[in-house]
mmCIF file of C-alpha atoms in Angstrom:
data_model
loop_
_atom_site.group_PDB
_atom_site.id
_atom_site.type_symbol
_atom_site.label_atom_id
_atom_site.label_comp_id
_atom_site.label_asym_id
_atom_site.label_seq_id
_atom_site.Cartn_x
_atom_site.Cartn_y
_atom_site.Cartn_z
ATOM 1 C CA ASP A 174 -16.618 -47.610 -131.562
ATOM 2 C CA ALA A 175 -14.942 -44.193 -130.785
ATOM 3 C CA ASP A 176 -13.234 -44.368 -134.315
ATOM 4 C CA VAL A 177 -16.546 -43.888 -136.033
ATOM 5 C CA THR A 178 -18.817 -41.025 -134.763
ATOM 6 C CA GLN A 179 -22.216 -39.990 -135.806
ATOM 7 C CA THR A 180 -24.244 -37.036 -134.950
ATOM 8 C CA PRO A 181 -26.706 -36.198 -133.793
ATOM 9 C CA ARG A 182 -27.208 -39.616 -131.732
ATOM 10 C CA ASN A 183 -30.934 -38.803 -131.332
ATOM 11 C CA ARG A 184 -33.500 -36.552 -133.481
ATOM 12 C CA ILE A 185 -37.108 -35.963 -133.679
ATOM 13 C CA THR A 186 -38.150 -34.237 -136.300
ATOM 14 C CA LYS A 187 -41.546 -33.640 -138.269
ATOM 15 C CA THR A 188 -42.881 -34.767 -141.477
ATOM 16 C CA GLY A 189 -41.836 -32.802 -144.587
ATOM 17 C CA LYS A 190 -38.709 -31.700 -142.876
ATOM 18 C CA ARG A 191 -35.117 -32.158 -144.390
ATOM 19 C CA ILE A 192 -32.776 -34.002 -141.898
ATOM 20 C CA MET A 193 -28.906 -34.211 -142.407
ATOM 21 C CA LEU A 194 -27.032 -37.171 -140.536
ATOM 22 C CA GLU A 195 -23.280 -36.878 -139.985
ATOM 23 C CA CYS A 196 -20.528 -39.537 -140.197
ATOM 24 C CA SER A 197 -16.898 -39.491 -139.306
ATOM 25 C CA GLN A 198 -14.227 -41.944 -139.122
ATOM 26 C CA THR A 199 -10.520 -41.916 -138.033
ATOM 27 C CA LYS A 200 -9.837 -45.182 -139.452
ATOM 28 C CA GLY A 201 -8.526 -44.196 -142.724
ATOM 29 C CA HIS A 202 -10.628 -46.729 -144.365
ATOM 30 C CA ASP A 203 -11.642 -45.513 -148.002
ATOM 31 C CA ARG A 204 -15.057 -47.394 -147.737
ATOM 32 C CA MET A 205 -18.089 -45.981 -145.772
ATOM 33 C CA TYR A 206 -21.648 -47.425 -145.678
ATOM 34 C CA TRP A 207 -25.139 -46.023 -144.365
ATOM 35 C CA TYR A 208 -27.549 -48.596 -142.602
ATOM 36 C CA ARG A 209 -30.703 -48.334 -141.411
ATOM 37 C CA GLN A 210 -32.143 -51.004 -138.591
ATOM 38 C CA ASP A 211 -35.588 -51.639 -138.072
ATOM 39 C CA PRO A 212 -36.785 -54.388 -135.391
ATOM 40 C CA GLY A 213 -37.030 -57.803 -137.039
ATOM 41 C CA LEU A 214 -35.619 -56.599 -140.123
ATOM 42 C CA GLY A 215 -31.957 -56.610 -139.170
ATOM 43 C CA LEU A 216 -29.774 -54.074 -140.818
ATOM 44 C CA ARG A 217 -30.279 -52.748 -144.534
ATOM 45 C CA LEU A 218 -28.055 -51.081 -146.744
ATOM 46 C CA ILE A 219 -29.137 -47.693 -147.938
ATOM 47 C CA TYR A 220 -26.082 -46.103 -149.754
ATOM 48 C CA TYR A 221 -22.188 -46.973 -149.834
ATOM 49 C CA SER A 222 -19.028 -45.201 -151.071
ATOM 50 C CA PHE A 223 -15.821 -47.054 -152.163
ATOM 51 C CA ASP A 224 -14.042 -43.616 -151.999
ATOM 52 C CA VAL A 225 -14.652 -40.092 -152.319
ATOM 53 C CA LYS A 226 -15.717 -40.183 -155.997
ATOM 54 C CA ASP A 227 -17.727 -43.475 -155.872
ATOM 55 C CA ILE A 228 -21.002 -43.547 -154.515
ATOM 56 C CA ASN A 229 -23.387 -46.322 -155.208
ATOM 57 C CA LYS A 230 -27.286 -47.051 -154.054
ATOM 58 C CA GLY A 231 -27.762 -49.522 -151.583
ATOM 59 C CA GLU A 232 -30.901 -51.839 -151.015
ATOM 60 C CA ILE A 233 -33.220 -49.215 -149.949
ATOM 61 C CA SER A 234 -32.027 -45.918 -150.901
ATOM 62 C CA ASP A 235 -35.409 -44.180 -152.093
ATOM 63 C CA GLY A 236 -35.985 -41.172 -150.418
ATOM 64 C CA TYR A 237 -32.325 -40.466 -149.322
ATOM 65 C CA SER A 238 -29.202 -38.956 -150.483
ATOM 66 C CA VAL A 239 -25.539 -38.876 -149.438
ATOM 67 C CA SER A 240 -22.820 -36.633 -149.448
ATOM 68 C CA ARG A 241 -19.025 -38.038 -149.411
ATOM 69 C CA GLN A 242 -17.343 -34.524 -148.354
ATOM 70 C CA ALA A 243 -13.877 -36.088 -147.809
ATOM 71 C CA GLN A 244 -12.428 -39.682 -146.981
ATOM 72 C CA ALA A 245 -13.343 -39.520 -143.486
ATOM 73 C CA LYS A 246 -16.917 -38.102 -144.047
ATOM 74 C CA PHE A 247 -20.122 -39.269 -145.263
ATOM 75 C CA SER A 248 -23.486 -37.724 -144.699
ATOM 76 C CA LEU A 249 -27.164 -39.173 -144.719
ATOM 77 C CA SER A 250 -29.897 -36.830 -145.980
ATOM 78 C CA LEU A 251 -33.818 -37.229 -146.014
ATOM 79 C CA GLU A 252 -35.003 -34.439 -148.170
ATOM 80 C CA SER A 253 -38.546 -34.807 -147.048
ATOM 81 C CA ALA A 254 -38.858 -37.051 -143.922
ATOM 82 C CA ILE A 255 -41.656 -39.144 -143.597
ATOM 83 C CA PRO A 256 -42.964 -41.395 -140.658
ATOM 84 C CA ASN A 257 -41.685 -44.694 -141.966
ATOM 85 C CA GLN A 258 -38.213 -43.580 -142.120
ATOM 86 C CA THR A 259 -38.424 -43.461 -137.948
ATOM 87 C CA ALA A 260 -35.502 -46.134 -137.425
ATOM 88 C CA LEU A 261 -31.888 -46.410 -135.977
ATOM 89 C CA TYR A 262 -29.358 -45.315 -138.478
ATOM 90 C CA PHE A 263 -25.975 -46.711 -138.637
ATOM 91 C CA CYS A 264 -22.592 -45.439 -140.256
ATOM 92 C CA ALA A 265 -19.970 -48.102 -140.847
ATOM 93 C CA THR A 266 -16.470 -48.103 -142.424
ATOM 94 C CA GLY A 267 -13.918 -50.875 -143.628
ATOM 95 C CA GLY A 268 -14.959 -54.173 -145.053
ATOM 96 C CA LYS A 269 -12.264 -54.120 -148.047
ATOM 97 C CA GLN A 270 -11.005 -57.411 -149.072
ATOM 98 C CA GLY A 271 -13.199 -59.510 -146.786
ATOM 99 C CA ASN A 272 -12.251 -56.950 -143.644
ATOM 100 C CA GLU A 273 -14.717 -56.434 -141.183
ATOM 101 C CA GLN A 274 -16.957 -53.062 -141.013
ATOM 102 C CA PHE A 275 -16.528 -50.724 -137.889
ATOM 103 C CA PHE A 276 -19.807 -49.152 -137.152
ATOM 104 C CA GLY A 277 -20.809 -46.024 -135.436
ATOM 105 C CA PRO A 278 -23.055 -45.720 -132.214
ATOM 106 C CA GLY A 279 -25.999 -44.977 -134.254
ATOM 107 C CA THR A 280 -28.571 -42.213 -134.770
ATOM 108 C CA ARG A 281 -31.962 -42.890 -133.482
ATOM 109 C CA LEU A 282 -34.211 -40.796 -135.728
ATOM 110 C CA THR A 283 -38.155 -40.043 -135.012
ATOM 111 C CA VAL A 284 -40.150 -38.506 -137.790
ATOM 112 C CA LEU A 285 -43.637 -37.539 -136.462
ATOM 113 C CA ALA B 278 -29.877 -64.595 -154.750
ATOM 114 C CA GLN B 279 -27.498 -63.810 -151.956
ATOM 115 C CA SER B 280 -28.726 -64.011 -148.206
ATOM 116 C CA VAL B 281 -28.244 -64.830 -144.874
ATOM 117 C CA ALA B 282 -31.031 -66.698 -142.571
ATOM 118 C CA GLN B 283 -30.966 -66.386 -138.774
ATOM 119 C CA PRO B 284 -33.805 -68.930 -138.013
ATOM 120 C CA GLU B 285 -34.291 -68.143 -134.392
ATOM 121 C CA ASP B 286 -35.646 -64.634 -133.494
ATOM 122 C CA GLN B 287 -34.807 -65.440 -129.818
ATOM 123 C CA VAL B 288 -32.517 -68.133 -127.995
ATOM 124 C CA ASN B 289 -32.956 -68.456 -124.186
ATOM 125 C CA VAL B 290 -30.295 -70.043 -122.211
ATOM 126 C CA ALA B 291 -29.116 -70.698 -118.615
ATOM 127 C CA GLU B 292 -26.390 -68.884 -117.318
ATOM 128 C CA GLY B 293 -23.409 -71.647 -117.548
ATOM 129 C CA ASN B 294 -24.941 -73.426 -120.052
ATOM 130 C CA PRO B 295 -23.346 -73.823 -123.666
ATOM 131 C CA LEU B 296 -25.346 -71.455 -126.603
ATOM 132 C CA THR B 297 -25.602 -71.609 -129.991
ATOM 133 C CA VAL B 298 -26.980 -69.207 -132.213
ATOM 134 C CA LYS B 299 -27.887 -70.554 -135.902
ATOM 135 C CA CYS B 300 -26.616 -68.840 -139.097
ATOM 136 C CA THR B 301 -27.071 -70.248 -142.851
ATOM 137 C CA TYR B 302 -26.022 -68.359 -146.076
ATOM 138 C CA SER B 303 -26.265 -68.640 -149.505
ATOM 139 C CA VAL B 304 -23.649 -66.766 -151.753
ATOM 140 C CA SER B 305 -22.348 -67.141 -155.362
ATOM 141 C CA GLY B 306 -18.707 -67.382 -154.372
ATOM 142 C CA ASN B 307 -16.468 -68.662 -151.473
ATOM 143 C CA PRO B 308 -18.161 -67.214 -148.075
ATOM 144 C CA TYR B 309 -16.699 -64.587 -146.154
ATOM 145 C CA LEU B 310 -18.867 -64.990 -142.619
ATOM 146 C CA PHE B 311 -18.884 -62.465 -140.024
ATOM 147 C CA TRP B 312 -21.003 -62.373 -136.360
ATOM 148 C CA TYR B 313 -21.584 -58.839 -134.832
ATOM 149 C CA VAL B 314 -22.984 -58.134 -131.553
ATOM 150 C CA GLN B 315 -25.088 -55.403 -130.451
ATOM 151 C CA TYR B 316 -25.792 -54.456 -126.987
ATOM 152 C CA PRO B 317 -28.644 -52.031 -125.853
ATOM 153 C CA ASN B 318 -28.162 -48.523 -127.271
ATOM 154 C CA ARG B 319 -24.929 -49.635 -128.904
ATOM 155 C CA GLY B 320 -23.621 -50.039 -132.343
ATOM 156 C CA LEU B 321 -22.503 -53.197 -133.777
ATOM 157 C CA GLN B 322 -19.393 -55.063 -132.444
ATOM 158 C CA PHE B 323 -17.312 -57.003 -134.604
ATOM 159 C CA LEU B 324 -16.905 -60.889 -132.820
ATOM 160 C CA LEU B 325 -15.302 -62.974 -135.226
ATOM 161 C CA LYS B 326 -14.989 -63.661 -139.227
ATOM 162 C CA TYR B 327 -14.388 -66.760 -141.556
ATOM 163 C CA ILE B 328 -12.384 -66.359 -144.269
ATOM 164 C CA THR B 329 -10.340 -69.438 -145.021
ATOM 165 C CA GLY B 330 -8.590 -72.113 -142.979
ATOM 166 C CA ASP B 331 -10.042 -73.774 -140.134
ATOM 167 C CA ASN B 332 -13.645 -74.359 -139.760
ATOM 168 C CA LEU B 333 -13.654 -73.517 -136.118
ATOM 169 C CA VAL B 334 -12.969 -69.632 -135.666
ATOM 170 C CA LYS B 335 -12.390 -67.980 -132.388
ATOM 171 C CA GLY B 336 -13.248 -64.605 -131.639
ATOM 172 C CA SER B 337 -14.136 -62.087 -128.913
ATOM 173 C CA TYR B 338 -15.431 -62.786 -125.234
ATOM 174 C CA GLY B 339 -14.924 -66.720 -125.517
ATOM 175 C CA PHE B 340 -17.341 -66.861 -128.661
ATOM 176 C CA GLU B 341 -16.410 -69.335 -131.692
ATOM 177 C CA ALA B 342 -18.173 -70.216 -134.654
ATOM 178 C CA GLU B 343 -17.927 -73.132 -136.630
ATOM 179 C CA PHE B 344 -17.997 -73.171 -140.727
ATOM 180 C CA ASN B 345 -19.743 -76.198 -142.349
ATOM 181 C CA LYS B 346 -19.660 -75.868 -146.041
ATOM 182 C CA SER B 347 -21.739 -78.957 -146.780
ATOM 183 C CA GLN B 348 -24.734 -77.375 -144.529
ATOM 184 C CA THR B 349 -23.992 -73.574 -145.621
ATOM 185 C CA SER B 350 -23.978 -72.877 -141.944
ATOM 186 C CA PHE B 351 -22.062 -70.619 -139.683
ATOM 187 C CA HIS B 352 -23.415 -71.188 -136.131
ATOM 188 C CA LEU B 353 -21.890 -69.035 -133.129
ATOM 189 C CA LYS B 354 -21.331 -70.821 -129.916
ATOM 190 C CA LYS B 355 -19.710 -70.264 -126.480
ATOM 191 C CA PRO B 356 -19.311 -73.124 -123.988
ATOM 192 C CA SER B 357 -20.723 -71.563 -121.136
ATOM 193 C CA ALA B 358 -22.985 -68.453 -121.404
ATOM 194 C CA LEU B 359 -23.062 -65.291 -119.078
ATOM 195 C CA VAL B 360 -25.677 -62.907 -118.388
ATOM 196 C CA SER B 361 -23.768 -60.374 -119.710
ATOM 197 C CA ASP B 362 -23.849 -62.101 -123.412
ATOM 198 C CA SER B 363 -27.524 -60.994 -123.386
ATOM 199 C CA ALA B 364 -27.676 -59.231 -126.739
ATOM 200 C CA LEU B 365 -29.016 -58.989 -130.364
ATOM 201 C CA TYR B 366 -26.436 -60.915 -132.536
ATOM 202 C CA PHE B 367 -26.070 -60.636 -136.300
ATOM 203 C CA CYS B 368 -24.606 -63.158 -139.015
ATOM 204 C CA ALA B 369 -23.340 -61.517 -142.177
ATOM 205 C CA VAL B 370 -21.662 -62.815 -145.331
ATOM 206 C CA ARG B 371 -19.724 -60.667 -147.635
ATOM 207 C CA ALA B 372 -21.405 -59.998 -151.069
ATOM 208 C CA TYR B 373 -20.201 -60.859 -154.554
ATOM 209 C CA GLY B 374 -20.762 -59.196 -157.814
ATOM 210 C CA GLY B 375 -21.579 -55.569 -158.454
ATOM 211 C CA SER B 376 -21.538 -54.677 -154.695
ATOM 212 C CA GLN B 377 -18.518 -56.555 -153.759
ATOM 213 C CA GLY B 378 -17.518 -56.030 -150.396
ATOM 214 C CA ASN B 379 -20.604 -55.232 -149.091
ATOM 215 C CA LEU B 380 -21.987 -57.119 -146.104
ATOM 216 C CA ILE B 381 -25.609 -58.845 -146.231
ATOM 217 C CA PHE B 382 -27.070 -58.980 -142.765
ATOM 218 C CA GLY B 383 -29.442 -61.626 -140.933
ATOM 219 C CA LYS B 384 -32.525 -60.517 -139.225
ATOM 220 C CA GLY B 385 -30.584 -60.808 -135.622
ATOM 221 C CA THR B 386 -31.210 -63.272 -133.031
ATOM 222 C CA LYS B 387 -31.800 -62.032 -129.466
ATOM 223 C CA LEU B 388 -30.006 -64.101 -126.996
ATOM 224 C CA SER B 389 -31.078 -63.870 -123.503
ATOM 225 C CA VAL B 390 -29.214 -65.594 -120.612
ATOM 226 C CA LYS B 391 -30.880 -66.030 -117.388
ATOM 227 C CA PRO B 392 -29.389 -66.353 -113.987
#
């Protein structure tokens, strides 16, 4: 969905490096999310934000941090990347009051 | 605990045949249910949702889903499958409680439609 963009789309890094994944949305939604997808595990929620001043841990937040710079921007950081953080990462927005979420195209991260 | 189960890792159907992708759920309140599709190297695309009302919900690309409260199921269906329907399908349910509004996803079902 072009309304939700993620950068970079692919990234290869080494163990111990700091990585930031960025997400921007033009849908005007307050809520934003970060998920990771692993084969056979579906999508798991890392962090979510209901507005600029509200950030919450999801199911698997250890090893990650986030920043909500503005309503439209929500970044995910890996302070010291490790190989088991190799995954496909998705940003999403929306979801208020039963509405669906809209997903970005994903970032494929490989940690060597 | 709130959860979603997709009991089949993969579903294989022949083009032109009907397809069903199964989903069952467990939530602490009235269920808000969603289906998403993921094509290779793409993000998730919304297909349809059930909030309230008619148990048969129609969505994008000719898909529909049937909500069954007694069986806590929300199976995705299509009367006639296309090869282009081959993709990964995710069922999701809205969470209640502290994380209200968040979606809980199933592990996904890979649909393969053969010519």
